[in-house]
Coordinates of C-alpha atoms in Angstrom, one line a residue:
X1 CA 37.5 8.9 8.1
X2 CA 38.4 12.7 9.4
X3 CA 42.2 13.1 9.6
X4 CA 43.8 16.3 12.5
X5 CA 45.8 19.2 9.9
X6 CA 49.4 20.2 11.9
X7 CA 51.1 23.2 10.4
X8 CA 54.4 23.1 8.2
X9 CA 56.6 24.6 10.6
X10 CA 55.8 28.4 10.6
X11 CA 54.3 28.7 7.0
X12 CA 50.8 28.8 6.4
X13 CA 50.4 25.2 5.0
X14 CA 48.4 23.1 7.2
X15 CA 49.1 19.1 6.3
X16 CA 46.6 16.2 6.8
X17 CA 48.5 14.6 9.5
X18 CA 48.7 11.0 6.9
X19 CA 49.7 12.0 3.4
X20 CA 49.5 10.3 -0.1
X21 CA 53.4 8.8 -1.5
X22 CA 53.1 9.4 -4.8
X23 CA 55.8 7.4 -6.5
X24 CA 54.0 4.0 -6.4
X25 CA 51.9 5.5 -8.9
X26 CA 54.5 6.3 -11.5
X27 CA 55.1 2.0 -11.4
X28 CA 57.5 2.2 -8.6
X29 CA 58.8 -2.0 -8.9
X30 CA 56.0 -2.4 -11.1
X31 CA 53.1 -1.5 -13.2
X32 CA 50.0 -0.3 -12.3
X33 CA 46.4 0.7 -14.7
X34 CA 45.4 4.0 -15.1
X35 CA 41.8 2.7 -13.7
X36 CA 43.8 1.4 -10.6
X37 CA 46.3 4.6 -10.6
X38 CA 42.2 6.5 -9.9
X39 CA 40.9 4.1 -8.4
X40 CA 44.2 4.6 -5.2
X41 CA 43.6 8.1 -5.4
X42 CA 39.8 8.7 -5.0
X43 CA 40.1 6.1 -1.9
X44 CA 42.7 8.4 -0.6
X45 CA 40.7 11.3 -1.4
X46 CA 37.8 9.7 0.8
X47 CA 40.1 8.6 3.8
X48 CA 40.8 12.3 4.0
X49 CA 44.2 12.7 2.6
X50 CA 44.9 16.0 1.5
X51 CA 48.6 16.1 1.1
X52 CA 50.3 14.5 -1.9
X53 CA 54.0 14.2 -2.7
X54 CA 54.9 13.8 -5.8
X55 CA 58.4 14.5 -8.1
X56 CA 60.1 13.8 -12.4
X57 CA 61.7 11.3 -11.3
X58 CA 58.9 8.9 -10.2
X59 CA 57.6 7.6 -12.9
X60 CA 60.3 9.3 -15.4
X61 CA 57.5 12.2 -15.2
X62 CA 54.2 9.6 -14.9
X63 CA 53.6 9.9 -10.8
X64 CA 52.9 14.1 -11.5
X65 CA 51.1 13.1 -14.8
X66 CA 47.8 11.5 -13.5
X67 CA 48.9 12.6 -10.0
X68 CA 47.5 15.7 -11.7
X69 CA 44.4 14.7 -13.5
X70 CA 43.4 13.5 -10.6
X71 CA 43.5 16.8 -8.6
X72 CA 42.2 18.6 -11.5
X73 CA 39.1 17.5 -10.5
X74 CA 39.2 18.9 -7.4
X75 CA 38.7 21.8 -6.1
X76 CA 42.4 23.8 -5.7
X77 CA 42.3 24.9 -2.0
X78 CA 41.1 21.5 -1.1
X79 CA 44.5 19.3 -0.9
X80 CA 48.5 20.6 -0.9
X81 CA 51.0 19.3 -3.5
X82 CA 54.7 19.1 -3.4
X83 CA 56.8 17.9 -6.0
X84 CA 60.8 18.2 -6.8
X85 CA 63.9 19.3 -8.1
X86 CA 67.3 18.6 -9.5
X87 CA 66.3 16.3 -12.3
X88 CA 65.4 17.3 -15.5
X89 CA 63.4 14.8 -18.1
X90 CA 65.2 14.1 -21.9
X91 CA 63.8 11.9 -23.8
X92 CA 64.8 8.0 -23.7
X93 CA 62.8 5.2 -24.6
X94 CA 65.9 3.0 -24.1
X95 CA 66.8 1.0 -21.2
X96 CA 69.1 3.0 -18.3
X97 CA 69.2 2.2 -14.9
X98 CA 66.6 4.4 -13.6
X99 CA 64.4 1.7 -15.0
X100 CA 65.4 -1.6 -12.8
X101 CA 62.9 1.2 -10.3
X102 CA 60.4 2.1 -13.1
X103 CA 58.2 -0.5 -15.1
X104 CA 57.1 0.7 -18.1
X105 CA 57.5 4.0 -16.9
X106 CA 57.4 7.1 -19.6
X107 CA 60.2 7.4 -21.9
X108 CA 62.9 10.0 -20.7
X109 CA 66.1 9.5 -17.9
X110 CA 66.4 12.2 -15.4
X111 CA 69.6 14.1 -15.8
X112 CA 70.8 15.6 -11.7
X113 CA 70.4 19.5 -12.8
X114 CA 70.5 21.7 -9.8
X115 CA 71.7 24.9 -11.1
X116 CA 69.1 27.9 -11.2
X117 CA 68.3 27.8 -14.7
X118 CA 67.6 24.4 -13.7
X119 CA 65.3 24.4 -11.6
X120 CA 62.8 26.8 -12.5
X121 CA 62.6 24.4 -16.0
X122 CA 62.0 21.8 -13.5
X123 CA 58.9 23.7 -12.2
X124 CA 58.0 24.8 -15.3
X125 CA 58.0 21.2 -16.8
X126 CA 56.8 19.9 -13.0
X127 CA 53.8 22.6 -14.2
X128 CA 53.4 21.4 -17.3
X129 CA 52.4 17.7 -16.6
X130 CA 50.4 17.9 -13.5
X131 CA 48.5 20.4 -15.3
X132 CA 48.0 22.4 -12.1
X133 CA 48.4 26.7 -12.1
X134 CA 50.5 25.9 -8.9
X135 CA 52.4 24.2 -6.6
X136 CA 52.6 24.1 -2.5
X137 CA 56.4 22.9 -1.6
X138 CA 59.0 22.8 -4.0
X139 CA 61.6 20.0 -2.0
X140 CA 65.5 20.4 -3.7
X141 CA 65.5 16.3 -4.7
X142 CA 68.3 13.7 -3.4
X143 CA 71.3 16.0 -2.6
X144 CA 74.1 15.2 -0.2
X145 CA 76.8 12.6 -0.1
X146 CA 75.3 9.1 -0.1
X147 CA 73.8 10.0 -3.7
X148 CA 76.8 11.5 -5.2
X149 CA 79.4 10.3 -3.1
X150 CA 82.7 12.0 -3.8
X151 CA 81.2 14.9 -6.3
X152 CA 78.2 15.9 -3.3
X153 CA 80.5 19.1 -2.2
X154 CA 80.5 20.8 -5.9
X155 CA 76.8 19.6 -6.5
X156 CA 76.4 20.9 -2.7
X157 CA 77.8 24.9 -4.1
X158 CA 75.8 24.6 -7.4
X159 CA 72.7 23.4 -5.6
X160 CA 73.0 26.1 -2.7
X161 CA 74.8 28.8 -4.8
X162 CA 72.2 28.4 -7.8
X163 CA 69.4 26.1 -7.0
X164 CA 68.5 27.8 -3.5
X165 CA 68.4 30.8 -5.4
X166 CA 65.9 29.7 -7.8
X167 CA 63.9 28.5 -4.6
X168 CA 64.2 31.8 -3.1
X169 CA 63.0 33.6 -5.9
X170 CA 59.9 31.6 -6.1
X171 CA 58.6 31.4 -2.6
X172 CA 59.6 35.4 -2.6
X173 CA 57.6 35.7 -5.4
X174 CA 54.4 33.7 -3.6
X175 CA 54.9 31.5 -7.4
X176 CA 54.9 28.6 -3.9
X177 CA 54.1 28.5 -0.9
X178 CA 56.8 26.4 1.7
X179 CA 60.5 24.8 0.3
X180 CA 62.8 22.3 1.6
X181 CA 64.7 19.8 0.4
X182 CA 63.9 15.5 0.2
X183 CA 66.7 13.6 1.2
X184 CA 67.7 10.6 2.5
X185 CA 70.2 12.0 4.7
X186 CA 69.1 14.6 7.1
X187 CA 72.9 15.5 7.8
X188 CA 73.0 17.0 4.0
X189 CA 69.4 19.2 5.4
X190 CA 71.7 20.2 8.3
X191 CA 74.9 21.1 6.1
X192 CA 71.7 23.2 3.8
X193 CA 70.9 25.0 6.4
X194 CA 74.4 27.3 6.5
X195 CA 73.2 28.4 3.2
X196 CA 69.7 30.0 3.8
X197 CA 66.6 29.8 4.9
X198 CA 64.1 26.8 4.4
X199 CA 60.3 25.8 5.7
X200 CA 60.5 22.0 5.6
X201 CA 62.5 18.8 5.4
X202 CA 61.3 16.2 3.7
X203 CA 63.1 12.8 5.4
X204 CA 62.9 9.4 3.7
X205 CA 63.6 7.2 6.2
X206 CA 65.6 8.6 8.8
X207 CA 63.5 9.7 11.8
X208 CA 61.7 5.5 12.4
X209 CA 61.5 3.1 14.8
X210 CA 64.6 2.1 13.3
X211 CA 66.5 5.2 13.6
X212 CA 66.3 8.1 16.8
X213 CA 70.2 9.6 15.5
X214 CA 68.5 13.6 14.1
X215 CA 67.1 13.2 18.0
X216 CA 70.1 14.8 19.2
X217 CA 72.0 18.0 16.8
X218 CA 69.2 18.0 14.0
X219 CA 66.1 18.4 15.5
X220 CA 66.9 21.1 17.6
X221 CA 68.3 23.0 14.6
X222 CA 65.2 22.4 12.9
X223 CA 62.9 23.4 16.2
X224 CA 64.8 26.8 15.8
X225 CA 64.9 28.2 13.1
X226 CA 61.4 27.8 13.2
X227 CA 61.4 24.4 10.5
X228 CA 58.6 21.5 9.8
X229 CA 59.7 18.0 9.1
X230 CA 57.9 15.6 6.5
X231 CA 58.2 12.0 7.0
X232 CA 59.0 9.4 4.1
X233 CA 60.0 6.0 4.7
X234 CA 58.9 5.2 8.4
X235 CA 58.4 1.5 7.3
X236 CA 62.7 2.0 5.9
X237 CA 61.6 0.6 2.9
X238 CA 59.9 -2.3 3.9
X239 CA 61.3 -4.1 7.4
X240 CA 58.8 -2.8 9.2
X241 CA 55.7 -3.2 7.0
X242 CA 56.8 -6.5 6.4
X243 CA 58.6 -7.1 9.7
X244 CA 61.7 -9.6 10.0
X245 CA 60.6 -12.2 7.8
X246 CA 62.5 -13.3 4.5
X247 CA 63.5 -11.2 1.8
X248 CA 62.3 -8.0 3.7
X249 CA 64.3 -4.9 2.6
X250 CA 66.1 -1.9 4.7
X251 CA 67.0 1.1 3.2
X252 CA 65.6 -0.5 -0.6
X253 CA 68.8 -3.1 -0.6
X254 CA 69.4 -6.8 1.7
X255 CA 68.6 -6.5 5.6
X256 CA 71.6 -6.2 7.5
X257 CA 71.7 -9.1 10.5
X258 CA 72.2 -6.4 12.8
X259 CA 68.5 -5.1 11.9
X260 CA 67.0 -8.3 11.6
X261 CA 68.3 -9.1 15.3
X262 CA 66.1 -5.0 16.2
X263 CA 63.1 -5.6 13.9
X264 CA 63.0 -8.9 16.3
X265 CA 62.9 -7.3 19.9
X266 CA 60.6 -4.5 18.5
X267 CA 58.4 -7.0 16.9
X268 CA 57.9 -9.3 19.9
X269 CA 57.3 -5.9 22.2
X270 CA 55.0 -5.0 19.7
X271 CA 53.2 -8.8 19.7
X272 CA 53.4 -8.5 23.8
X273 CA 51.0 -5.5 23.5
X274 CA 49.1 -7.6 20.7
X275 CA 49.8 -4.3 18.4
X276 CA 50.9 -4.5 14.8
X277 CA 54.9 -4.2 14.1
X278 CA 53.8 -1.2 10.9
X279 CA 51.3 0.2 13.5
X280 CA 53.5 1.4 16.0
X281 CA 56.1 2.0 13.3
X282 CA 53.3 4.4 11.6
X283 CA 52.4 5.9 14.6
X284 CA 55.5 6.7 16.3
X285 CA 57.4 9.7 14.4
X286 CA 53.3 11.6 14.6
X287 CA 54.7 12.4 18.0
X288 CA 57.0 14.6 17.5
X289 CA 56.2 18.5 17.1
X290 CA 58.4 19.0 14.5
X291 CA 56.6 16.6 12.8
X292 CA 53.7 18.0 10.2
X293 CA 52.7 14.2 8.5
X294 CA 53.9 11.0 8.0
X295 CA 53.4 9.4 3.5
X296 CA 54.1 6.0 3.4
X297 CA 54.3 5.1 -0.2
X298 CA 51.2 3.1 -1.1
X299 CA 50.8 1.1 -4.3
X300 CA 46.8 -0.5 -4.1
X301 CA 43.7 0.2 -2.6
X302 CA 45.3 -2.6 -0.4
X303 CA 48.1 -1.2 1.1
X304 CA 46.0 2.3 1.7
X305 CA 43.5 0.5 3.7
X306 CA 46.2 -1.2 6.3
X307 CA 48.3 1.8 6.1
X308 CA 44.8 3.6 7.3
X309 CA 44.1 1.1 9.6
X310 CA 47.4 0.9 11.1
X311 CA 47.7 5.0 11.1
X312 CA 43.8 5.0 13.6
X313 CA 44.9 1.7 16.0
X314 CA 44.5 2.5 20.0
X315 CA 48.4 2.0 21.1
X316 CA 49.0 1.1 25.0
X317 CA 50.9 3.8 26.2
X318 CA 53.2 0.4 27.9
X319 CA 54.6 0.7 24.8
X320 CA 56.6 2.3 24.4
X321 CA 57.4 2.4 27.3
X322 CA 59.0 -1.1 27.1
X323 CA 60.2 0.0 24.0
X324 CA 62.2 2.4 26.1
X325 CA 63.5 0.0 28.7
X326 CA 64.5 -2.5 26.3
X327 CA 66.6 -0.2 25.0
X328 CA 65.3 0.2 22.1
X329 CA 64.0 4.4 21.7
X330 CA 65.6 7.0 21.7
X331 CA 65.5 8.0 25.7
X332 CA 63.9 11.7 25.0
X333 CA 61.9 10.1 22.3
X334 CA 58.4 12.4 22.0
X335 CA 55.7 9.0 21.8
X336 CA 51.9 8.9 20.7
X337 CA 49.7 9.5 24.0

């Protein structure tokens, strides 16, 4: 499968329009064997995916270790990798709350550290786990009030005065090609634009068929600054992949009734045009000129095959027109041609 590439903002980095989100290979929600992971990664590679995103959080280093083992078998210039900073891993083989998400993960515990020295140490440790000599894109992970609550102001001060200084230093030295933020809220990315020059923002779940608020003010700011967008969470953590079914998840939790109703309406329009809802969900964000790539998290080769099918599925223009006419899409949302 030939995937097109798109340049990330004003950087010299080009990403395949579909990327690989590596949280699942850190045993997100269920354990996976090394053999299963190797097969999944090889299938992704064979399908043409050349952008891989990971983080120390994912399996407490397990995702980086598994991904690095695979990528070391490929020519270094043939892929782009991003990882994240903001958490350090300390030894802890016992129970902690993050183990509810990452099953049978490595014997560590993630601890927040957005300081200059913490970021530098995080990069060094990620390179060791990956077994690579360089990282292409470095993202500050999970800053914002949604994660840090009342401590947001204090965390933000450390992140912008310390962590950003480290990121900017690494970019200036040429150690990384691009720096950015990976977060679940666009508002903190907008706030961070007042403190430095960023290359990219990875938005998880904030630009989807269900949510287009960034179109009003945030995306215009990014366009003016030349910041590229990486879209994660195109299915809003599940509901747009499964559809309006019992047990579906929205933003890692239960589905509010108003969201379920909206998904029912989205699904009805898609069905009227003979298009699977997840195909529309995966293709919609790619239509925005700021979006360089969409990175679904796939746990198994079967899920990868479904994602590839959805990404390639022909969608009639009338579907997008009907979604706008129904008030289900932002009036100014770019749609696939």
